[in-house]
Short mmCIF file of C-alpha atoms in Angstrom, two decimals:
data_model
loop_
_atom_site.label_atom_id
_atom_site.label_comp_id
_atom_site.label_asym_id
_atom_site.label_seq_id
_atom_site.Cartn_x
_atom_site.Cartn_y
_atom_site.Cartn_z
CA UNK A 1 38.92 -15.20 71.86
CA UNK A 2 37.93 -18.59 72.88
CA UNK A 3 38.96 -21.29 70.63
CA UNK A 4 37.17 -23.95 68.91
CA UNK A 5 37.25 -26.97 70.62
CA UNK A 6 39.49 -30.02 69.01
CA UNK A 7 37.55 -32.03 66.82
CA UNK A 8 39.94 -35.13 66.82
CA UNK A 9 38.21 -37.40 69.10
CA UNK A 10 34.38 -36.74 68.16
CA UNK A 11 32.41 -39.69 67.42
CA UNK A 12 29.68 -38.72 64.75
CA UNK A 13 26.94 -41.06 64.39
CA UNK A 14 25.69 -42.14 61.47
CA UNK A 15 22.26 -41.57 62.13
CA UNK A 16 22.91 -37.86 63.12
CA UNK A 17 24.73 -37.47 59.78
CA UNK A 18 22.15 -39.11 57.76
CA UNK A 19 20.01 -36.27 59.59
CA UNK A 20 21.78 -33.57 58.31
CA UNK A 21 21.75 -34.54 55.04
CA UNK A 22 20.16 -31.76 53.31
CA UNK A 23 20.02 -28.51 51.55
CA UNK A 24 21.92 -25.12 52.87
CA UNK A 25 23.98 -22.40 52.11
CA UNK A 26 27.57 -22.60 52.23
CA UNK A 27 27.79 -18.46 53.83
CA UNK A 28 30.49 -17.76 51.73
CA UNK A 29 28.62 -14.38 52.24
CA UNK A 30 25.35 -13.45 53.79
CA UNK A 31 23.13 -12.49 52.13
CA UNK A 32 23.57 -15.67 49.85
CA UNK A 33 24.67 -15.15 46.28
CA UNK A 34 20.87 -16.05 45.51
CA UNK A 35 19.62 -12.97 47.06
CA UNK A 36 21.21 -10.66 44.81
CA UNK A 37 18.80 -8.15 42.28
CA UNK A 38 19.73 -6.67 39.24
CA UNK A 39 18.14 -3.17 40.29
CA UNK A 40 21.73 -3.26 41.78
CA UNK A 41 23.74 -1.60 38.81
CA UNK A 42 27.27 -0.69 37.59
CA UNK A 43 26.35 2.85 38.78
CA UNK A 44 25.84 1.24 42.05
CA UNK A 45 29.28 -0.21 42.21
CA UNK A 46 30.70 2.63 41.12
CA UNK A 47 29.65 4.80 43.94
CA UNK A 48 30.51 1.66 46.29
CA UNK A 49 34.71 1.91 44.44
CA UNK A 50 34.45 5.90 45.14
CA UNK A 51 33.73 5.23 49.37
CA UNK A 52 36.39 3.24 49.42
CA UNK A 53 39.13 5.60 47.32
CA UNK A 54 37.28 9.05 49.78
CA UNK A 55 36.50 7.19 52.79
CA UNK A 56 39.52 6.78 54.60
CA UNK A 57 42.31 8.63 55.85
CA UNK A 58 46.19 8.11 54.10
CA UNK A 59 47.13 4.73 54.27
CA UNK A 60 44.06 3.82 56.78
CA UNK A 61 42.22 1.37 54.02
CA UNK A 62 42.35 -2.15 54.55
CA UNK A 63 43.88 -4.43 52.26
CA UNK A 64 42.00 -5.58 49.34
CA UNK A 65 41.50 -9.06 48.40
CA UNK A 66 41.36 -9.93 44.21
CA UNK A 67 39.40 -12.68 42.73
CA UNK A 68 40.32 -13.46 39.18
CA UNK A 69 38.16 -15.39 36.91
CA UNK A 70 38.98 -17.48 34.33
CA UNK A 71 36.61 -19.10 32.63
CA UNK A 72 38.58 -21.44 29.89
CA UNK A 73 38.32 -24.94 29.93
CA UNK A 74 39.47 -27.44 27.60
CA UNK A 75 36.77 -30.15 28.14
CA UNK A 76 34.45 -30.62 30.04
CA UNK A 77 33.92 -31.99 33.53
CA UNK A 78 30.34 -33.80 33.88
CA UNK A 79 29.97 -32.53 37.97
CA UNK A 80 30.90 -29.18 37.08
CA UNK A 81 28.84 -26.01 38.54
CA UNK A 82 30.73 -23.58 37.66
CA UNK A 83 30.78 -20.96 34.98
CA UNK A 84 33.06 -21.88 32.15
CA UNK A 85 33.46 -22.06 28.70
CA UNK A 86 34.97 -25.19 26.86
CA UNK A 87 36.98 -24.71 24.11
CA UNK A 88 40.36 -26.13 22.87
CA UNK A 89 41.06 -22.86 20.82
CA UNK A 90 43.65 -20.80 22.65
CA UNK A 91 43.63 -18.09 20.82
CA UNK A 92 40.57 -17.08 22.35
CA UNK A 93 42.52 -16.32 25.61
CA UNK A 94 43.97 -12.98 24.26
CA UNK A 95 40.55 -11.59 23.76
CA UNK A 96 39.61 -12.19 27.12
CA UNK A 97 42.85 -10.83 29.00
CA UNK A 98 42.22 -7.24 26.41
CA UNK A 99 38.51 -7.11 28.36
CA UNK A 100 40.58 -7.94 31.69
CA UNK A 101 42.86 -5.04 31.30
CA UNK A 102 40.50 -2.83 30.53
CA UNK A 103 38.15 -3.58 33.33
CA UNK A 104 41.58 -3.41 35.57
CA UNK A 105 42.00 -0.02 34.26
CA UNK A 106 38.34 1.19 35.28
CA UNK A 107 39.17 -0.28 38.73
CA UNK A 108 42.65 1.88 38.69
CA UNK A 109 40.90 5.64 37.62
CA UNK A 110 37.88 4.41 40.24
CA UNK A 111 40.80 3.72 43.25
CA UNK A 112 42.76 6.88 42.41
CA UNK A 113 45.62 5.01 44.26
CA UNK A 114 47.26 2.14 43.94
CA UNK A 115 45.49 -0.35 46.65
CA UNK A 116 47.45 -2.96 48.60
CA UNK A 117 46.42 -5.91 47.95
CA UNK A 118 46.66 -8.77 50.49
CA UNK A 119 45.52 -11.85 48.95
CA UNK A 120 44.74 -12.82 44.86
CA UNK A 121 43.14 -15.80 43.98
CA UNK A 122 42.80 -16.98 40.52
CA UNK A 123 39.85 -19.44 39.78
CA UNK A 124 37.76 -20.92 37.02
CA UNK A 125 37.09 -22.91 34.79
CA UNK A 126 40.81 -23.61 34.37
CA UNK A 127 42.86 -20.50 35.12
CA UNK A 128 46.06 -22.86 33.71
CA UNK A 129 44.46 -23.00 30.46
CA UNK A 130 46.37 -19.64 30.01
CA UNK A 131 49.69 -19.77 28.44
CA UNK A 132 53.09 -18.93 30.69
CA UNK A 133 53.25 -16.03 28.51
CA UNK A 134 49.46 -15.43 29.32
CA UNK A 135 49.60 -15.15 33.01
CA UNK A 136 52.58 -13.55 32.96
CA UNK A 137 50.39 -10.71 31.17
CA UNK A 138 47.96 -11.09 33.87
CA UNK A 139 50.00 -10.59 36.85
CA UNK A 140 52.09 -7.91 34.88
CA UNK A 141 48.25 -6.16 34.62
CA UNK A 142 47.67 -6.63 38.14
CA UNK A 143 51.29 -5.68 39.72
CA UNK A 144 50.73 -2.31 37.33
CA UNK A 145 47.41 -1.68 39.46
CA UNK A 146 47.85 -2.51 42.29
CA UNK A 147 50.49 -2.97 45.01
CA UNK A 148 50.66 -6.67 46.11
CA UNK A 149 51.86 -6.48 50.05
CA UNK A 150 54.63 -8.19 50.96
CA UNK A 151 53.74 -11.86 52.05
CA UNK A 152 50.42 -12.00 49.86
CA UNK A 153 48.87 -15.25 49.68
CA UNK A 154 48.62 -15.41 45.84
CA UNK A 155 46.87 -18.66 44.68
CA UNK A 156 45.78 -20.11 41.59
CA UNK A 157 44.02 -23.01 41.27
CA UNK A 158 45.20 -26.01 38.89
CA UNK A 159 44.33 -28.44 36.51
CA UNK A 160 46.92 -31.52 37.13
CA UNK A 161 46.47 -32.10 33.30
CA UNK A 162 47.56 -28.76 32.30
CA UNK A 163 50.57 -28.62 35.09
CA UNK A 164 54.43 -29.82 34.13
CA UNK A 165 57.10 -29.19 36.85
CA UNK A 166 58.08 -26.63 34.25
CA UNK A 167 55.11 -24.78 34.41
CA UNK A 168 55.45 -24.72 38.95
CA UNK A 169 58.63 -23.85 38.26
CA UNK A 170 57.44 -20.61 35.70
CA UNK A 171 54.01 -19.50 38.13
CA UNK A 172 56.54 -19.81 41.16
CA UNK A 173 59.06 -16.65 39.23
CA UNK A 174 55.23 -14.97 38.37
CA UNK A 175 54.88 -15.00 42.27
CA UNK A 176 52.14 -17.75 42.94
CA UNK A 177 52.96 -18.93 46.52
CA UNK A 178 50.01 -21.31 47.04
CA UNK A 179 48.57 -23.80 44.90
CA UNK A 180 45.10 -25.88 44.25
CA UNK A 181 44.68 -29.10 42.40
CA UNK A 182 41.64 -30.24 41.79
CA UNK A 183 41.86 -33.79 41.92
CA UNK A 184 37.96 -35.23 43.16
CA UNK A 185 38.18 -38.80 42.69
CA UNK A 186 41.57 -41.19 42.36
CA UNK A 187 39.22 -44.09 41.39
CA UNK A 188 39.07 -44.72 37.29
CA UNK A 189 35.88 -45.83 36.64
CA UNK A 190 34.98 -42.95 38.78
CA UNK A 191 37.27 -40.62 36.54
CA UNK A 192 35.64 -41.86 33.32
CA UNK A 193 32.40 -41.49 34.64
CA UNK A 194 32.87 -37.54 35.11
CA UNK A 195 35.07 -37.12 31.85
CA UNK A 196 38.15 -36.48 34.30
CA UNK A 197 40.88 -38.89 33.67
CA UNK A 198 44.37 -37.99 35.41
CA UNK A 199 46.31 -40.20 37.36
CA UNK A 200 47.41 -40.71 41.11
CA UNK A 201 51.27 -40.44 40.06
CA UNK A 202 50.76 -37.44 37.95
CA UNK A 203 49.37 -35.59 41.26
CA UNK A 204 51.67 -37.19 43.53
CA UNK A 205 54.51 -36.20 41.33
CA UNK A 206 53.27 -32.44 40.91
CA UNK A 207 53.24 -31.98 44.77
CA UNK A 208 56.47 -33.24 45.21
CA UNK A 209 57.44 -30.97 42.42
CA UNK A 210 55.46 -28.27 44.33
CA UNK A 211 57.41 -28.67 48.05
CA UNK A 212 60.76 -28.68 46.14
CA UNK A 213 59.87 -25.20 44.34
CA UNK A 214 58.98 -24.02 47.59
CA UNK A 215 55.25 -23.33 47.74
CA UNK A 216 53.55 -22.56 50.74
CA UNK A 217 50.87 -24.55 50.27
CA UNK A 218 49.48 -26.74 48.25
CA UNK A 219 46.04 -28.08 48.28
CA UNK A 220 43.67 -31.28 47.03
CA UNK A 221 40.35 -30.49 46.46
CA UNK A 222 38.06 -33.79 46.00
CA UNK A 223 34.34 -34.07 46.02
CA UNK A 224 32.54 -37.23 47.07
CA UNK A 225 28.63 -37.80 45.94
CA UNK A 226 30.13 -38.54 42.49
CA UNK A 227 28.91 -41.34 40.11
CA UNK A 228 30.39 -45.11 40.41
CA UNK A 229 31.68 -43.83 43.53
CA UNK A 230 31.25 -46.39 46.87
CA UNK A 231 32.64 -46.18 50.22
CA UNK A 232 35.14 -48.54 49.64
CA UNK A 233 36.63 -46.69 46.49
CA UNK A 234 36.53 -43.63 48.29
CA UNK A 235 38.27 -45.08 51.33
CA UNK A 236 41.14 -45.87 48.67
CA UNK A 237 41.19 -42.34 47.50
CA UNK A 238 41.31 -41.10 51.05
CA UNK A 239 43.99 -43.34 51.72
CA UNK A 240 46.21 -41.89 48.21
CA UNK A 241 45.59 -38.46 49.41
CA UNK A 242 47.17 -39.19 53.07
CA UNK A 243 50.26 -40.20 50.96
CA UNK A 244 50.64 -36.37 49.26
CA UNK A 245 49.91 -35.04 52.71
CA UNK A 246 48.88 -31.65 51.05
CA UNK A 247 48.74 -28.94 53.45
CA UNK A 248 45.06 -28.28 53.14
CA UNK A 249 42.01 -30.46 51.87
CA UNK A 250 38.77 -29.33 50.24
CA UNK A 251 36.12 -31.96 50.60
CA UNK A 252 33.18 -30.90 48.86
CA UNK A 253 29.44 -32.98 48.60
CA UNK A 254 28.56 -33.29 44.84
CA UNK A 255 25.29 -31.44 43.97
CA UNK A 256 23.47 -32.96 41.47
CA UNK A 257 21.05 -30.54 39.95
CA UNK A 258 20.99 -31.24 35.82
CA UNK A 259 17.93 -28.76 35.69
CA UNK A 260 20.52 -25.80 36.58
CA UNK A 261 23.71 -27.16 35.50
CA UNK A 262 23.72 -28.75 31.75
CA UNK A 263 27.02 -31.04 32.00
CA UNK A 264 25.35 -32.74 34.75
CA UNK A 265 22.72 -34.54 32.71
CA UNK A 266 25.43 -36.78 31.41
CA UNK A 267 25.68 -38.15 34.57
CA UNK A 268 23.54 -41.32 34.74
CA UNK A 269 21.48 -40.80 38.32
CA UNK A 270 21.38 -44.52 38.65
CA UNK A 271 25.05 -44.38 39.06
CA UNK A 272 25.09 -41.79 41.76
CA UNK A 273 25.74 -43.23 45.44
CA UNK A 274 22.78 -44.01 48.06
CA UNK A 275 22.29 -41.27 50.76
CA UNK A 276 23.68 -44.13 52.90
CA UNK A 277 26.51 -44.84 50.79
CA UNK A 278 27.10 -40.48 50.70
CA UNK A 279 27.39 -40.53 54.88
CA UNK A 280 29.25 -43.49 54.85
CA UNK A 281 31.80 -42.13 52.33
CA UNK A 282 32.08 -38.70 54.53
CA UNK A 283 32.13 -40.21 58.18
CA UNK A 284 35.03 -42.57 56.41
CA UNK A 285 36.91 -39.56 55.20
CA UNK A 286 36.77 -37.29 58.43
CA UNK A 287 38.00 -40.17 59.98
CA UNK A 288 40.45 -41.09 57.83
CA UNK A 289 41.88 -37.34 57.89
CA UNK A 290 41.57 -36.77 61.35
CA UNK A 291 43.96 -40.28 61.94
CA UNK A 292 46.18 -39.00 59.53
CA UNK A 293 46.70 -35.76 62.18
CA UNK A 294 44.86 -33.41 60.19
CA UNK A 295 42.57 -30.25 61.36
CA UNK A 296 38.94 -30.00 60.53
CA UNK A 297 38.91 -26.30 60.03
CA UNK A 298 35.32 -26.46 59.29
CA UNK A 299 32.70 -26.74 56.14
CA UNK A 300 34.27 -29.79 54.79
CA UNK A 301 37.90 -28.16 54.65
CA UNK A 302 41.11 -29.93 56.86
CA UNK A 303 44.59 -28.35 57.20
CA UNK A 304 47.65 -29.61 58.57
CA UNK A 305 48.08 -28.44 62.20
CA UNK A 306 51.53 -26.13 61.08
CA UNK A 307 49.37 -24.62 58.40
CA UNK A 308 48.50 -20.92 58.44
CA UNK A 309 44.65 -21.96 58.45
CA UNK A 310 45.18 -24.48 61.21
CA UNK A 311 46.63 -21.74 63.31
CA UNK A 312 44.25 -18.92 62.14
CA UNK A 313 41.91 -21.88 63.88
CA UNK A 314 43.48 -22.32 66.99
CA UNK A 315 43.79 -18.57 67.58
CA UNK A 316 40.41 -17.42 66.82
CA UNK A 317 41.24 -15.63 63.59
CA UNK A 318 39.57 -17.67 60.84
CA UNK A 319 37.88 -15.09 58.24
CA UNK A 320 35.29 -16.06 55.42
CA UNK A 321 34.84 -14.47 52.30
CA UNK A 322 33.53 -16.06 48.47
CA UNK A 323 36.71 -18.12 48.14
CA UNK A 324 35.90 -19.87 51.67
CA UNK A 325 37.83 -19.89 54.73
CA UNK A 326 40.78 -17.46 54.66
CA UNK A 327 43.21 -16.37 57.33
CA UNK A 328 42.94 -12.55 55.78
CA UNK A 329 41.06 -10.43 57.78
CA UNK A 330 38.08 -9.11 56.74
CA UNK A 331 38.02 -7.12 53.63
CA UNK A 332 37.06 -5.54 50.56
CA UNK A 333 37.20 -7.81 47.72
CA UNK A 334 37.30 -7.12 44.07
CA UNK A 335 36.09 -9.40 41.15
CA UNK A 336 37.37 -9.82 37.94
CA UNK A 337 36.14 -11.67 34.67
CA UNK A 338 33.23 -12.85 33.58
CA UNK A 339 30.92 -13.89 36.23
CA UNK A 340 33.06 -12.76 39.50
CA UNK A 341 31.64 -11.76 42.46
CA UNK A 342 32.58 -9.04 44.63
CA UNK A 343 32.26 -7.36 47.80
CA UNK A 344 33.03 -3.17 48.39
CA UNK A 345 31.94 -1.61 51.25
CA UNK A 346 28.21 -3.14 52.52
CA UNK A 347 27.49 -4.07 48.80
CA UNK A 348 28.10 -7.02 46.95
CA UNK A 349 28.46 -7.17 43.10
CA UNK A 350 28.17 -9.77 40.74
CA UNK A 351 29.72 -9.70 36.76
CA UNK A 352 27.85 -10.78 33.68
CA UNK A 353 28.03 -14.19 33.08
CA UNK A 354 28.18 -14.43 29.45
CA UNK A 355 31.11 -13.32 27.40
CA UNK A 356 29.61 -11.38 24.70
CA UNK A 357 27.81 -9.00 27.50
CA UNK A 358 30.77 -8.67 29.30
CA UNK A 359 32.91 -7.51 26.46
CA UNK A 360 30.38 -5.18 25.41
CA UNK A 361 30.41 -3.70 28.94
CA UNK A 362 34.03 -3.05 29.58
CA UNK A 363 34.51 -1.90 25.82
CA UNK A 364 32.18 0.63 26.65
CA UNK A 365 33.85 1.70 29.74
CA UNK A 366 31.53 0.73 31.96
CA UNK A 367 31.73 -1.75 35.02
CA UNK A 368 30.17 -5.11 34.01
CA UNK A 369 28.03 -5.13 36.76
CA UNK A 370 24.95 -6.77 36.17
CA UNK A 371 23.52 -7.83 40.00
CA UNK A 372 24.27 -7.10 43.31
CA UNK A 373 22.44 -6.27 46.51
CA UNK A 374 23.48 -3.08 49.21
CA UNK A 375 22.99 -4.42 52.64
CA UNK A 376 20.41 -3.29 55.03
CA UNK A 377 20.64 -3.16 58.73
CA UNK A 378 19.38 -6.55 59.74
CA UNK A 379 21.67 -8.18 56.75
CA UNK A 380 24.91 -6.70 58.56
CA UNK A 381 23.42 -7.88 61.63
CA UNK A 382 22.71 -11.04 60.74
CA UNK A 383 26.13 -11.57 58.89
CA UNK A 384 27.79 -10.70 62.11
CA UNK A 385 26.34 -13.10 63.53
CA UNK A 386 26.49 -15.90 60.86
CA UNK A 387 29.99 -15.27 60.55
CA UNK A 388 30.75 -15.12 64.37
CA UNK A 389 28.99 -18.79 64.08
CA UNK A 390 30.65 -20.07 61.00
CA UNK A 391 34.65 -18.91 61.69
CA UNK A 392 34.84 -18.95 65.59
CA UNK A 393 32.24 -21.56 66.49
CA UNK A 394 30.78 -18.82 69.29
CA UNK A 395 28.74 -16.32 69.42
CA UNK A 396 29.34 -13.45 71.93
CA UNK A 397 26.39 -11.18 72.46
CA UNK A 398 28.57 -8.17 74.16
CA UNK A 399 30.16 -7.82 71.27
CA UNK A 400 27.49 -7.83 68.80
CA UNK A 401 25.52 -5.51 70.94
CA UNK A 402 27.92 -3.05 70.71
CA UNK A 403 28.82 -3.42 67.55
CA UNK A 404 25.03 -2.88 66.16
CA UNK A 405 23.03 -1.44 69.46
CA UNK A 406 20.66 -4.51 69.79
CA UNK A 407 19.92 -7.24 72.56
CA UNK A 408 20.63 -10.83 71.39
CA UNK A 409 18.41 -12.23 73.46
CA UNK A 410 15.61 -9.99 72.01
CA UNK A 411 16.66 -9.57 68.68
CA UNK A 412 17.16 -13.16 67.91
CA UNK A 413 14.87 -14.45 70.51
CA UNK A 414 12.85 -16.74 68.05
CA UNK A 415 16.05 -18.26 66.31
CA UNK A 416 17.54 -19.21 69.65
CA UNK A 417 14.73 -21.31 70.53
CA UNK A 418 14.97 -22.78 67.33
CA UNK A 419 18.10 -24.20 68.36
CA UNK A 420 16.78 -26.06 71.60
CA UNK A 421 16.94 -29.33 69.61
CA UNK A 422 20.71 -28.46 68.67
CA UNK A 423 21.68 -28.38 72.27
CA UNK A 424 20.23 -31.30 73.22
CA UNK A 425 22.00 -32.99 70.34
CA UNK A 426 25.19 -31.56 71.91
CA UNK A 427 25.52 -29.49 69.34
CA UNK A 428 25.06 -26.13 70.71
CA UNK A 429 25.69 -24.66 74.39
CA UNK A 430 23.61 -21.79 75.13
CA UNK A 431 25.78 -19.74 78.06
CA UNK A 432 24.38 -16.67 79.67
CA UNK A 433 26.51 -14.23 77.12
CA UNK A 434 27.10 -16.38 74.41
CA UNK A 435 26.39 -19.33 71.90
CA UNK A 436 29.30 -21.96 71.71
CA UNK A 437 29.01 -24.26 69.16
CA UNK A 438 30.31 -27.60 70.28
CA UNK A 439 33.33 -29.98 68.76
CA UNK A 440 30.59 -32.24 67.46
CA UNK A 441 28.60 -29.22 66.30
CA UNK A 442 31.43 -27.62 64.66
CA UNK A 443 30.59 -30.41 61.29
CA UNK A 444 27.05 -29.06 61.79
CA UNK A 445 27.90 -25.23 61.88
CA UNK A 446 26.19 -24.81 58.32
CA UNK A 447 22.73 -25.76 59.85
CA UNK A 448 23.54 -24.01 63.26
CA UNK A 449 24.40 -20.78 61.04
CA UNK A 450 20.67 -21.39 58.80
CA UNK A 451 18.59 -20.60 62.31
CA UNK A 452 19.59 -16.98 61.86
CA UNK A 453 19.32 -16.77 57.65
CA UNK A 454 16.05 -14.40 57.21
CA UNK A 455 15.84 -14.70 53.42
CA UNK A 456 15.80 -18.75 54.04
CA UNK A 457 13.91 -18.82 56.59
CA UNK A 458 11.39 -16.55 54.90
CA UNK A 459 10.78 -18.60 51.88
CA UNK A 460 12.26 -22.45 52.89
CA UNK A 461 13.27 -22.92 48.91
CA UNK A 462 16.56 -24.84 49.84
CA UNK A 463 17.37 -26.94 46.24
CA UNK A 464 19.45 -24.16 45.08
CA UNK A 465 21.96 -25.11 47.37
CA UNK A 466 24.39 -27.73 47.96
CA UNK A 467 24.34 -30.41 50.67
CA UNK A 468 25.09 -30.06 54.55
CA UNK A 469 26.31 -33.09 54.67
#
């Protein structure tokens, strides 16, 4: 496998940045999330769960991956695109971990077996919202189901307002061996701006709390676009996070689209950064992290070099699923809660989004499935290739070939040529065998990956997504 070549001394102009900055997927699956139809049903799913528990010999299945949603959230966060429900009444938790079991127990009589599972994730909305008591309920659910492999990354991310030392101390017992705090901005007016007020010494003192418990990682997500925010505030907050020194970093652009997301239209637009100020802000921080010795794994994310993602990196073995970049190889992936997304077999599978229909689903005994899409041909084709692109930086056409009895050079023949202005940006190297996407191209990968997106290129409609850049 040949490596991705280091980023650390890459100059990236300003002007190419500025380029860049536009609309595209994030390929946290291909097809995109967009592309899913609702003629894709629970039945559908269903049949999808009974492959996987008849399709393989004794103890041949891959692991599984679990994604856990919980929607709860106490108030609200004005950048917020996710799907979440704010409330400060607790009680309403119970309710929602009675429709979890029960949708873990259709999952159980669909498996047949006990599955290993390899990695569990818990996300939101605010997944600490829960009680102790409350996700100790959860994982005792899970554990019952399913048989978590020795090693399992098992993740949950965290609201530093919700988090004690205590609390670590508790999730660390439950098993939780990696951990997420989603911190954005260290700037105040910047934290009053979004209605997210938590300070730098709470954060610092919850990863210190974190090391000494003995996670295995701990993680800082932050998101720059944000209003009041200016390169030289940002630069401060860059400079805070060096001090943690969290084994990973999450640097996310901030998508402003109040048409689709209702919290955002508290957010004054005339407070939102200048495209200039955005590139500034990011060139600053990949500098800034890249000085401070850190990785650029790729699609805004850094790692320490002795991290497990850093090395899944280095040795060609980076992996992608709906969660992002993952050193778990690829597999099947089940989604729980309201809203969670899913992948069995060449399906994908999305949950209803609203509580009430979700209940009503799993009450009934039936999978809550209300979307999906089964992949054709071309889409496993194409997310070969995308992913080939997007985890290893090269594309080798032997490989693919084999794998799905086509010629590249044929095949793709009109998205190759698209990319003659990519290599002579140096972003691209087009090799007799191969695509190898440069160190410079590797911050670029999202728009090298887009040439070979059918559905996008088919209809151009790009303001769904979040920015490149």
């Amino acid at each position: 496998m040949v490596q991705i070549s280091d980023s650390a001394d890459v100059q990236l102009p300003v002007d190419l940045l500025r380029q860049f900055d536009v609309p595209g997927p994030r390929y946290t699956s291909y097809p995109t999330a967009d592309r899913f139809v609702e003629a894709f049903t629970a039945h559908d799913y269903a049949c999808a769960l009974r492959q996987r528990a008849e399709g393989a010999v004794v103890g041949g299945k891959s692991p599984l991956s679990l994604y856990i949603h919980i929607p709860f959230c106490e108030s609200v966060c004005y950048y917020c695109a996710c799907n979440k429900v704010i409330t400060k009444h607790h009680e309403r938790a119970s309710e929602y971990l009675d429709a979890l079991d029960l949708e873990i127990d259709l999952h159980a009589k669909a498996l047949a077996e006990p599955q290993v599972v390899s990695q569990l994730h818990l996300g939101g909305g605010s997944p600490t919202f829960l009680s102790d008591e409350e996700l100790a309920r959860l994982m005792g659910s899970l554990r019952k189901a399913f048989l978590l492999a020795p090693g399992a990354e098992i993740s949950i991310e965290v609201d530093p307002r919700t988090a004690s030392t205590e609390r670590l101390a508790f999730w660390r017992q439950l098993g939780f061996n990696r951990l997420s705090f989603g911190v954005q901005d260290f700037d105040a007016e910047v934290q009053k701006a979004v209605h997210r007020v938590q300070s730098f010494e709470s954060v610092r003192d919850l990863v210190r709390s974190a090391r000494d418990l003995g996670y295995e990682s701990v993680n800082v997500d932050l998101i720059y676009g944000l209003p009041k925010q200016n390169p030289t505030s940002f630069a401060q907050t860059i400079r805070l996070v060096g001090e943690l020194r969290p084994d990973r970093i999450a640097l996310y652009a901030y998508a402003h689209l109040p048409q689709r997301f209702k919290p955002q239209r508290r957010i004054d637009p005339a407070e939102l950064p200048t495209a200039a100020d955005r590139v500034t802000m990011l060139s600053g921080a990949i500098a800034g992290f890249l000085s401070d010795g850190y990785t650029y794994i790729g699609m805004d994310h850094f790692a320490l070099p002795g991290d497990a993602l850093a090395a899944a990196k280095r040795q060609g073995r980076l992996h992608r699923n709906f969660q992002g970049y993952s050193t778990q190889p690829d597999c099947d992936l089940i989604g729980l809660g309201v809203s969670a997304i899913g992948r069995m077999g060449a399906t994908y599978s999305q949950n209803a989004k609203t509580l009430p229909e979700y209940y009503d689903a799993v009450r009934q005994g039936q999978f809550p499935i209300v979307r999906g899409l089964a992949l054709t041909r071309d889409d496993l084709l194409r997310r070969a290739v995308i992913m080939a692109l997007m985890c290893q930086g090269r594309l080798e056409f032997e490989s693919i070939e084999l794998s799905h009895l086509i010629k590249v050079p044929e095949y793709f023949r009109a998205e190759l040529e698209s990319l003659a202005p990519y290599e002579e940006m140096g972003l691209v190297v087009r090799e007799p065998a191969a695509l190898q996407v440069t160190a410079k191209g590797w911050f670029f990968v999202r728009a090298i990956a887009m040439a070979f997106d059918k559905h996008l290129q088919a209809d151009r409609v790009r303001e769904r997504f979040s920015r490149i850049i």
